[in-house]
């Protein structure tokens, strides 16, 4: 994964908080998606830890997360209707048809759909479809940022092990 430029957020320092949130989210979305760049299919699927976590699985899971927070939570549609697994753990499971290209594309499409779903909402508007109950969009953005940051860290370590192992 390429390192973040030292000044990637400089362009939003004086912008409204919504713009700042979205800039940081988009940067982390992009970084996680790019963890697959330049890998072979075997490398992307390589399991280095006892859990189901692989680089390909991390990006597939991030697609699930986008759909949970920006489809299920905003539209209140059930996961079965959205076409996503019932649990986060299941979202790491790779199918035979999953490839670097297909998983990256699905992730980009989910991120685009998330941006569209949130575009008409304010940071203090409530999303009603989460199991925790009504939550402000601000909390959703913070939660997603935390999750993406954690997974980017996981991806950095796994990628380093794969490329230097």
Coordinates of N, CA, C and O in Angstrom, one line a residue:
X1 N 0.9 -1.2 0.0 CA 0.0 0.0 0.0 C 0.9 1.2 0.0 O 1.8 1.3 0.8
X2 N 0.6 2.2 -0.9 CA 1.4 3.4 -0.9 C 1.1 4.2 0.4 O 0.0 4.1 0.9
X3 N 2.2 4.9 0.9 CA 2.0 5.7 2.1 C 1.2 6.9 1.7 O 1.2 7.4 0.6
X4 N 0.5 7.4 2.7 CA -0.3 8.7 2.5 C 0.7 9.8 2.4 O 1.7 9.9 3.1
X5 N 0.4 10.7 1.4 CA 1.3 11.9 1.3 C 1.2 12.7 2.6 O 0.2 12.7 3.2
X6 N 2.3 13.3 3.0 CA 2.4 14.0 4.2 C 1.3 15.1 4.3 O 0.8 15.5 5.4
X7 N 0.9 15.6 3.2 CA -0.1 16.8 3.2 C -1.4 16.4 2.5 O -2.1 17.3 2.0
X8 N -1.8 15.1 2.6 CA -3.0 14.8 1.9 C -4.3 15.5 2.4 O -5.2 15.8 1.6
X9 N -4.3 15.9 3.6 CA -5.5 16.6 4.2 C -5.3 18.1 4.2 O -6.2 18.8 4.6
X10 N -4.2 18.6 3.7 CA -4.0 20.1 3.8 C -5.0 20.8 3.0 O -5.4 21.9 3.4
X11 N -5.6 20.2 2.0 CA -6.6 20.9 1.2 C -7.9 21.1 1.8 O -8.8 21.8 1.3
X12 N -8.1 20.4 3.0 CA -9.4 20.6 3.6 C -9.3 21.2 5.0 O -10.3 21.2 5.7
X13 N -8.2 21.6 5.4 CA -8.0 22.2 6.8 C -9.0 23.3 7.1 O -9.6 23.3 8.1
X14 N -9.3 24.1 6.1 CA -10.2 25.3 6.3 C -11.6 25.0 5.8 O -12.4 26.0 5.7
X15 N -11.9 23.8 5.5 CA -13.2 23.4 4.9 C -14.2 23.1 6.0 O -13.8 22.7 7.1
X16 N -15.4 23.1 5.7 CA -16.4 22.6 6.7 C -16.2 21.2 7.1 O -15.6 20.4 6.4
X17 N -16.6 20.8 8.3 CA -16.3 19.5 8.9 C -16.8 18.4 8.0 O -16.2 17.3 7.9
X18 N -17.9 18.6 7.3 CA -18.4 17.5 6.4 C -17.4 17.2 5.3 O -17.1 16.1 4.9
X19 N -16.8 18.3 4.7 CA -15.8 18.1 3.7 C -14.6 17.4 4.2 O -14.0 16.5 3.6
X20 N -14.2 17.7 5.5 CA -13.1 17.1 6.1 C -13.4 15.6 6.3 O -12.5 14.7 6.0
X21 N -14.5 15.2 6.9 CA -14.9 13.8 7.1 C -14.8 13.1 5.8 O -14.2 12.0 5.7
X22 N -15.4 13.6 4.7 CA -15.5 12.9 3.4 C -14.1 12.8 2.8 O -13.8 11.7 2.2
X23 N -13.2 13.8 3.0 CA -11.9 13.7 2.5 C -11.1 12.5 3.1 O -10.4 11.7 2.5
X24 N -11.2 12.5 4.5 CA -10.5 11.4 5.2 C -11.1 10.0 4.9 O -10.4 9.1 4.7
X25 N -12.4 9.9 4.8 CA -13.1 8.7 4.4 C -12.6 8.2 3.0 O -12.3 7.1 2.8
X26 N -12.7 9.1 2.1 CA -12.3 8.8 0.7 C -10.8 8.3 0.6 O -10.5 7.4 -0.1
X27 N -10.0 9.0 1.4 CA -8.6 8.6 1.4 C -8.4 7.2 1.9 O -7.7 6.4 1.3
X28 N -9.1 6.9 3.0 CA -8.9 5.5 3.6 C -9.6 4.5 2.7 O -9.1 3.4 2.5
X29 N -10.7 4.8 2.0 CA -11.4 3.9 1.1 C -10.4 3.6 0.0 O -10.2 2.4 -0.4
X30 N -9.8 4.6 -0.6 CA -8.8 4.4 -1.7 C -7.6 3.6 -1.2 O -7.1 2.7 -2.0
X31 N -7.1 3.9 -0.1 CA -5.9 3.2 0.4 C -6.2 1.7 0.6 O -5.4 0.8 0.2
X32 N -7.4 1.4 1.2 CA -7.7 0.0 1.4 C -7.9 -0.7 0.0 O -7.4 -1.8 -0.2
X33 N -8.6 -0.1 -0.9 CA -8.8 -0.7 -2.2 C -7.5 -1.0 -2.9 O -7.3 -2.0 -3.5
X34 N -6.5 0.0 -2.7 CA -5.2 -0.2 -3.4 C -4.3 -1.2 -2.8 O -3.3 -1.5 -3.4
X35 N -4.7 -1.8 -1.7 CA -3.8 -2.8 -1.1 C -3.7 -4.0 -2.0 O -2.7 -4.8 -1.8
X36 N -4.6 -4.2 -2.9 CA -4.5 -5.3 -3.8 C -3.7 -5.0 -5.1 O -3.4 -6.0 -5.8
X37 N -3.4 -3.8 -5.3 CA -2.7 -3.4 -6.6 C -1.3 -4.1 -6.6 O -0.6 -4.2 -5.7
X38 N -1.1 -4.7 -7.8 CA 0.2 -5.3 -8.1 C 0.4 -6.7 -7.5 O 1.5 -7.3 -7.6
X39 N -0.6 -7.3 -6.9 CA -0.6 -8.6 -6.3 C -1.1 -9.7 -7.3 O -1.9 -9.3 -8.2
X40 N -0.7 -10.9 -7.1 CA -1.3 -12.0 -7.9 C -2.6 -12.4 -7.1 O -2.7 -12.0 -6.0
X41 N -3.4 -13.2 -7.8 CA -4.6 -13.6 -7.2 C -4.3 -14.5 -6.0 O -4.9 -14.4 -5.0
X42 N -3.2 -15.3 -6.1 CA -2.8 -16.2 -5.0 C -2.4 -15.3 -3.8 O -2.7 -15.6 -2.6
X43 N -1.6 -14.3 -4.0 CA -1.1 -13.4 -3.0 C -2.3 -12.7 -2.3 O -2.4 -12.6 -1.0
X44 N -3.3 -12.3 -3.0 CA -4.4 -11.6 -2.5 C -5.3 -12.5 -1.6 O -5.9 -12.0 -0.7
X45 N -5.3 -13.8 -1.9 CA -6.1 -14.7 -1.1 C -5.3 -15.4 0.0 O -5.8 -16.1 0.8
X46 N -4.0 -15.1 0.0 CA -3.1 -15.8 1.0 C -3.5 -15.5 2.4 O -3.7 -14.4 2.8
X47 N -3.7 -16.6 3.2 CA -4.1 -16.5 4.6 C -2.8 -16.6 5.5 O -2.1 -17.5 5.4
X48 N -2.6 -15.5 6.3 CA -1.4 -15.5 7.1 C -1.8 -15.4 8.6 O -0.9 -15.4 9.5
X49 N -3.1 -15.4 8.9 CA -3.5 -15.4 10.3 C -4.6 -16.4 10.5 O -5.2 -16.9 9.5
X50 N -4.9 -16.8 11.7 CA -5.9 -17.9 11.9 C -7.3 -17.5 11.5 O -8.2 -18.4 11.2
X51 N -7.6 -16.2 11.5 CA -9.0 -15.8 11.1 C -9.2 -15.9 9.6 O -8.2 -16.3 8.9
X52 N -10.3 -15.4 9.1 CA -10.6 -15.4 7.6 C -9.9 -14.2 6.9 O -10.1 -14.0 5.7
X53 N -9.1 -13.4 7.6 CA -8.6 -12.2 7.1 C -7.5 -12.5 6.0 O -6.5 -13.1 6.3
X54 N -7.8 -12.0 4.8 CA -6.8 -12.0 3.7 C -6.9 -10.6 3.1 O -7.9 -9.8 3.4
X55 N -6.0 -10.2 2.3 CA -6.1 -8.9 1.7 C -7.4 -8.8 0.8 O -8.1 -7.8 0.9
X56 N -7.7 -9.8 0.0 CA -8.9 -9.8 -0.8 C -10.1 -9.8 0.1 O -11.1 -9.1 -0.2
X57 N -10.1 -10.5 1.2 CA -11.2 -10.6 2.1 C -11.4 -9.2 2.8 O -12.5 -8.9 3.1
X58 N -10.3 -8.5 3.1 CA -10.5 -7.2 3.8 C -11.2 -6.2 2.9 O -12.1 -5.5 3.3
X59 N -10.9 -6.2 1.6 CA -11.6 -5.3 0.7 C -13.0 -5.8 0.5 O -14.0 -4.9 0.4
X60 N -13.3 -7.1 0.4 CA -14.6 -7.6 0.3 C -15.4 -7.2 1.5 O -16.6 -6.8 1.5
X61 N -14.8 -7.3 2.7 CA -15.5 -6.9 4.0 C -15.8 -5.4 4.0 O -16.8 -5.0 4.4
X62 N -14.9 -4.6 3.5 CA -15.1 -3.2 3.4 C -16.3 -2.8 2.5 O -17.0 -1.9 2.8
X63 N -16.5 -3.6 1.5 CA -17.7 -3.5 0.7 C -19.0 -3.7 1.5 O -20.0 -3.0 1.4
X64 N -18.9 -4.8 2.3 CA -20.0 -5.1 3.2 C -20.3 -4.0 4.1 O -21.4 -3.6 4.3
X65 N -19.2 -3.4 4.7 CA -19.4 -2.4 5.7 C -20.0 -1.1 5.0 O -20.9 -0.5 5.6
X66 N -19.6 -0.8 3.8 CA -20.2 0.3 3.1 C -21.7 0.1 3.0 O -22.6 1.0 3.2
X67 N -22.1 -1.1 2.6 CA -23.5 -1.4 2.4 C -24.3 -1.5 3.7 O -25.5 -1.1 3.7
X68 N -23.7 -1.9 4.8 CA -24.4 -1.9 6.1 C -24.7 -0.5 6.5 O -25.8 -0.1 6.9
X69 N -23.7 0.4 6.4 CA -23.8 1.8 6.9 C -24.5 2.7 6.0 O -25.1 3.7 6.5
X70 N -24.4 2.5 4.7 CA -25.0 3.5 3.8 C -26.2 3.0 3.0 O -26.8 3.7 2.2
X71 N -26.5 1.7 3.1 CA -27.7 1.1 2.5 C -28.6 0.7 3.6 O -29.6 1.3 3.8
X72 N -28.2 -0.3 4.3 CA -29.1 -0.8 5.4 C -29.5 0.3 6.4 O -30.6 0.5 6.7
X73 N -28.5 1.0 6.9 CA -28.8 2.0 7.9 C -29.6 3.2 7.4 O -30.4 3.8 8.1
X74 N -29.4 3.6 6.2 CA -30.1 4.8 5.6 C -31.4 4.3 5.0 O -32.4 5.0 5.3
X75 N -31.5 3.3 4.3 CA -32.7 2.9 3.6 C -33.6 2.0 4.5 O -34.8 1.8 4.1
X76 N -33.0 1.4 5.5 CA -33.7 0.4 6.4 C -34.1 -0.9 5.7 O -34.9 -1.6 6.2
X77 N -33.4 -1.2 4.5 CA -33.6 -2.4 3.9 C -32.9 -3.5 4.6 O -31.8 -3.3 5.1
X78 N -33.4 -4.7 4.7 CA -32.7 -5.8 5.3 C -31.5 -6.3 4.5 O -31.5 -6.2 3.3
X79 N -30.6 -6.9 5.2 CA -29.4 -7.4 4.5 C -29.7 -8.4 3.4 O -29.0 -8.4 2.3
X80 N -30.7 -9.2 3.6 CA -31.0 -10.2 2.6 C -31.4 -9.5 1.3 O -31.1 -9.9 0.2
X81 N -32.2 -8.5 1.4 CA -32.7 -7.7 0.3 C -31.5 -7.0 -0.4 O -31.5 -6.9 -1.7
X82 N -30.6 -6.5 0.4 CA -29.4 -5.8 -0.2 C -28.5 -6.8 -0.9 O -27.8 -6.5 -1.8
X83 N -28.5 -8.1 -0.4 CA -27.6 -9.1 -1.0 C -26.3 -9.2 -0.3 O -25.3 -9.5 -0.9
X84 N -26.3 -8.9 1.0 CA -25.0 -9.0 1.8 C -25.2 -10.0 2.9 O -26.3 -10.4 3.3
X85 N -24.1 -10.5 3.4 CA -24.1 -11.5 4.5 C -24.8 -11.0 5.7 O -24.9 -9.8 5.9
X86 N -25.3 -12.0 6.5 CA -25.9 -11.6 7.8 C -25.0 -11.1 8.8 O -25.4 -10.3 9.7
X87 N -23.7 -11.5 8.8 CA -22.8 -11.2 9.8 C -21.5 -10.6 9.2 O -21.1 -11.0 8.1
X88 N -20.8 -9.8 10.0 CA -19.5 -9.3 9.5 C -18.5 -10.4 9.2 O -17.8 -10.4 8.2
X89 N -18.4 -11.4 10.0 CA -17.5 -12.5 9.8 C -17.7 -13.2 8.5 O -16.7 -13.5 7.8
X90 N -19.0 -13.4 8.1 CA -19.3 -14.0 6.8 C -18.8 -13.1 5.6 O -18.6 -13.7 4.5
X91 N -18.7 -11.8 5.8 CA -18.3 -11.0 4.7 C -16.9 -11.1 4.3 O -16.5 -10.6 3.2
X92 N -16.0 -11.9 5.0 CA -14.7 -12.1 4.7 C -14.5 -13.4 3.8 O -13.5 -13.7 3.2
X93 N -15.6 -14.2 3.7 CA -15.6 -15.4 2.9 C -15.4 -15.1 1.4 O -16.2 -14.4 0.9
X94 N -14.4 -15.8 0.8 CA -14.2 -15.6 -0.6 C -14.8 -16.7 -1.4 O -14.7 -17.9 -1.0
X95 N -15.5 -16.3 -2.5 CA -16.1 -17.2 -3.4 C -15.1 -17.5 -4.5 O -14.2 -16.7 -4.8
X96 N -15.3 -18.6 -5.3 CA -14.4 -18.9 -6.4 C -14.4 -17.8 -7.4 O -13.4 -17.6 -8.1
X97 N -15.5 -17.1 -7.6 CA -15.6 -16.0 -8.6 C -15.0 -14.7 -8.1 O -14.8 -13.8 -8.9
X98 N -14.6 -14.6 -6.9 CA -13.9 -13.4 -6.4 C -12.5 -13.3 -6.9 O -11.7 -14.2 -6.8
X99 N -12.3 -12.1 -7.5 CA -10.9 -11.8 -8.1 C -10.5 -10.4 -7.6 O -11.4 -9.7 -7.1
X100 N -9.3 -10.1 -7.8 CA -8.8 -8.8 -7.4 C -9.7 -7.7 -8.2 O -10.2 -6.8 -7.6
X101 N -9.9 -7.9 -9.5 CA -10.6 -6.9 -10.3 C -12.1 -6.9 -9.8 O -12.6 -5.8 -9.7
X102 N -12.7 -8.0 -9.6 CA -14.1 -8.0 -9.2 C -14.4 -7.4 -7.8 O -15.3 -6.6 -7.6
X103 N -13.5 -7.7 -6.9 CA -13.6 -7.2 -5.5 C -13.3 -5.7 -5.5 O -14.1 -5.0 -4.8
X104 N -12.3 -5.3 -6.2 CA -12.0 -3.8 -6.2 C -13.2 -3.1 -6.8 O -13.5 -2.0 -6.4
X105 N -13.7 -3.6 -7.9 CA -14.8 -2.9 -8.6 C -16.0 -2.8 -7.7 O -16.7 -1.8 -7.6
X106 N -16.4 -3.9 -7.1 CA -17.5 -4.0 -6.2 C -17.3 -2.9 -5.0 O -18.3 -2.3 -4.6
X107 N -16.1 -2.8 -4.5 CA -15.8 -1.9 -3.5 C -16.0 -0.5 -4.0 O -16.6 0.4 -3.3
X108 N -15.4 -0.2 -5.1 CA -15.6 1.2 -5.7 C -17.0 1.5 -5.9 O -17.5 2.7 -5.6
X109 N -17.8 0.6 -6.4 CA -19.2 0.8 -6.6 C -20.0 1.1 -5.3 O -20.9 1.9 -5.2
X110 N -19.6 0.3 -4.3 CA -20.3 0.5 -3.0 C -19.9 1.8 -2.4 O -20.8 2.5 -1.8
X111 N -18.7 2.3 -2.5 CA -18.3 3.6 -2.0 C -19.0 4.7 -2.8 O -19.5 5.7 -2.1
X112 N -19.2 4.6 -4.1 CA -19.9 5.5 -4.9 C -21.4 5.6 -4.4 O -22.0 6.7 -4.2
X113 N -22.0 4.4 -4.2 CA -23.4 4.4 -3.7 C -23.5 5.0 -2.3 O -24.5 5.6 -2.0
X114 N -22.5 4.8 -1.5 CA -22.5 5.4 -0.1 C -22.5 6.9 -0.2 O -23.2 7.5 0.5
X115 N -21.6 7.4 -1.1 CA -21.6 8.9 -1.2 C -22.9 9.4 -1.7 O -23.4 10.4 -1.2
X116 N -23.5 8.7 -2.6 CA -24.9 9.2 -3.1 C -25.9 9.1 -2.0 O -26.7 10.0 -1.8
X117 N -25.9 8.0 -1.2 CA -26.9 7.8 -0.2 C -26.8 8.9 0.9 O -27.8 9.3 1.5
X118 N -25.6 9.3 1.2 CA -25.4 10.3 2.3 C -25.4 11.7 1.8 O -25.6 12.6 2.6
X119 N -25.4 11.9 0.5 CA -25.3 13.3 0.0 C -26.4 14.2 0.4 O -26.2 15.4 0.5
X120 N -27.6 13.7 0.6 CA -28.7 14.6 0.9 C -28.9 14.7 2.4 O -29.8 15.5 2.9
X121 N -28.1 14.1 3.2 CA -28.2 14.1 4.7 C -27.2 15.1 5.3 O -26.1 15.2 4.8
X122 N -27.6 15.7 6.4 CA -26.7 16.5 7.2 C -26.0 15.6 8.2 O -26.5 14.5 8.5
X123 N -24.9 16.1 8.8 CA -24.2 15.3 9.7 C -25.0 15.0 11.0 O -24.8 14.0 11.6
X124 N -26.0 15.8 11.3 CA -26.8 15.6 12.5 C -28.1 14.8 12.2 O -28.9 14.5 13.1
X125 N -28.4 14.6 10.9 CA -29.5 13.8 10.5 C -29.4 12.4 11.0 O -28.3 11.8 11.0
X126 N -30.5 11.8 11.4 CA -30.4 10.4 11.9 C -30.7 9.4 10.8 O -31.5 9.6 10.0
X127 N -29.9 8.3 10.9 CA -30.1 7.1 10.1 C -30.8 6.1 11.0 O -30.5 6.0 12.2
X128 N -31.8 5.5 10.5 CA -32.7 4.7 11.3 C -32.6 3.2 11.2 O -33.2 2.5 12.0
X129 N -31.8 2.7 10.3 CA -31.8 1.3 10.0 C -30.7 0.5 10.7 O -30.5 -0.7 10.3
X130 N -30.0 1.0 11.7 CA -29.0 0.3 12.3 C -29.5 -0.4 13.6 O -30.4 0.1 14.3
X131 N -29.0 -1.6 13.9 CA -29.4 -2.4 15.1 C -29.2 -1.6 16.4 O -29.9 -1.9 17.3
X132 N -28.4 -0.6 16.4 CA -28.2 0.2 17.6 C -29.3 1.2 17.9 O -29.4 1.8 18.9
X133 N -30.1 1.4 16.8 CA -31.1 2.4 16.9 C -30.7 3.6 16.1 O -29.7 3.6 15.4
X134 N -31.5 4.7 16.2 CA -31.2 5.9 15.4 C -29.8 6.5 15.8 O -29.4 6.6 16.9
X135 N -29.0 6.8 14.7 CA -27.7 7.3 14.9 C -27.5 8.5 13.9 O -27.9 8.5 12.8
X136 N -26.8 9.6 14.4 CA -26.5 10.7 13.5 C -25.5 10.3 12.4 O -24.6 9.5 12.7
X137 N -25.6 10.8 11.2 CA -24.7 10.5 10.2 C -23.2 10.8 10.6 O -22.3 10.1 10.3
X138 N -23.0 11.8 11.5 CA -21.7 12.1 12.0 C -21.1 10.9 12.7 O -19.9 10.6 12.5
X139 N -21.9 10.2 13.5 CA -21.4 9.0 14.2 C -21.1 7.9 13.2 O -20.0 7.2 13.3
X140 N -21.9 7.8 12.1 CA -21.6 6.8 11.1 C -20.3 7.1 10.4 O -19.5 6.2 10.2
X141 N -20.1 8.3 10.1 CA -18.8 8.7 9.4 C -17.6 8.4 10.4 O -16.6 7.9 9.9
X142 N -17.7 8.7 11.6 CA -16.6 8.4 12.6 C -16.4 6.9 12.7 O -15.3 6.5 12.8
X143 N -17.5 6.2 12.8 CA -17.4 4.7 12.9 C -16.7 4.1 11.7 O -15.8 3.3 11.8
X144 N -17.1 4.6 10.5 CA -16.5 4.0 9.3 C -15.1 4.4 9.2 O -14.2 3.6 8.8
X145 N -14.7 5.6 9.6 CA -13.3 6.1 9.5 C -12.5 5.2 10.5 O -11.4 4.8 10.1
X146 N -13.0 4.9 11.7 CA -12.3 4.1 12.6 C -12.1 2.7 12.0 O -11.0 2.1 12.0
X147 N -13.1 2.1 11.4 CA -13.0 0.8 10.9 C -12.1 0.7 9.7 O -11.2 -0.2 9.6
X148 N -12.2 1.7 8.8 CA -11.3 1.7 7.7 C -9.8 1.9 8.1 O -8.9 1.3 7.5
X149 N -9.6 2.8 9.1 CA -8.2 3.0 9.5 C -7.6 1.6 10.1 O -6.5 1.3 9.8
X150 N -8.4 0.9 10.9 CA -8.0 -0.4 11.4 C -7.7 -1.3 10.3 O -6.6 -2.0 10.3
X151 N -8.5 -1.4 9.3 CA -8.3 -2.4 8.2 C -7.2 -1.9 7.3 O -6.5 -2.8 6.8
X152 N -6.9 -0.7 7.2 CA -5.8 -0.2 6.4 C -4.5 -0.7 7.1 O -3.5 -1.1 6.5
X153 N -4.5 -0.6 8.4 CA -3.3 -1.1 9.2 C -3.2 -2.6 9.0 O -2.0 -3.1 8.9
X154 N -4.3 -3.3 9.1 CA -4.2 -4.8 8.9 C -3.6 -5.1 7.5 O -2.7 -5.9 7.3
X155 N -4.1 -4.3 6.5 CA -3.7 -4.5 5.1 C -2.2 -4.2 5.0 O -1.5 -4.9 4.3
X156 N -1.7 -3.2 5.6 CA -0.3 -2.8 5.5 C 0.6 -4.0 6.0 O 1.6 -4.3 5.4
X157 N 0.2 -4.6 7.1 CA 1.0 -5.6 7.7 C 0.9 -6.9 6.8 O 2.0 -7.5 6.6
X158 N -0.3 -7.3 6.4 CA -0.4 -8.5 5.6 C 0.4 -8.3 4.3 O 1.1 -9.2 3.8
X159 N 0.2 -7.1 3.6 CA 0.9 -6.9 2.4 C 2.4 -7.0 2.6 O 3.1 -7.6 1.7
X160 N 2.9 -6.4 3.6 CA 4.4 -6.4 3.9 C 4.8 -7.9 4.1 O 5.9 -8.3 3.6
X161 N 4.0 -8.7 4.8 CA 4.4 -10.1 5.0 C 4.4 -10.9 3.6 O 5.3 -11.7 3.4
X162 N 3.4 -10.6 2.8 CA 3.3 -11.2 1.5 C 4.5 -10.9 0.6 O 5.1 -11.7 0.0
X163 N 4.8 -9.6 0.5 CA 5.8 -9.1 -0.4 C 7.2 -9.4 0.1 O 8.1 -9.5 -0.7
X164 N 7.4 -9.5 1.4 CA 8.7 -9.7 1.9 C 8.9 -11.1 2.5 O 9.9 -11.4 3.2
X165 N 7.9 -12.0 2.4 CA 8.0 -13.3 3.0 C 8.6 -14.2 2.2 O 9.4 -15.0 2.1

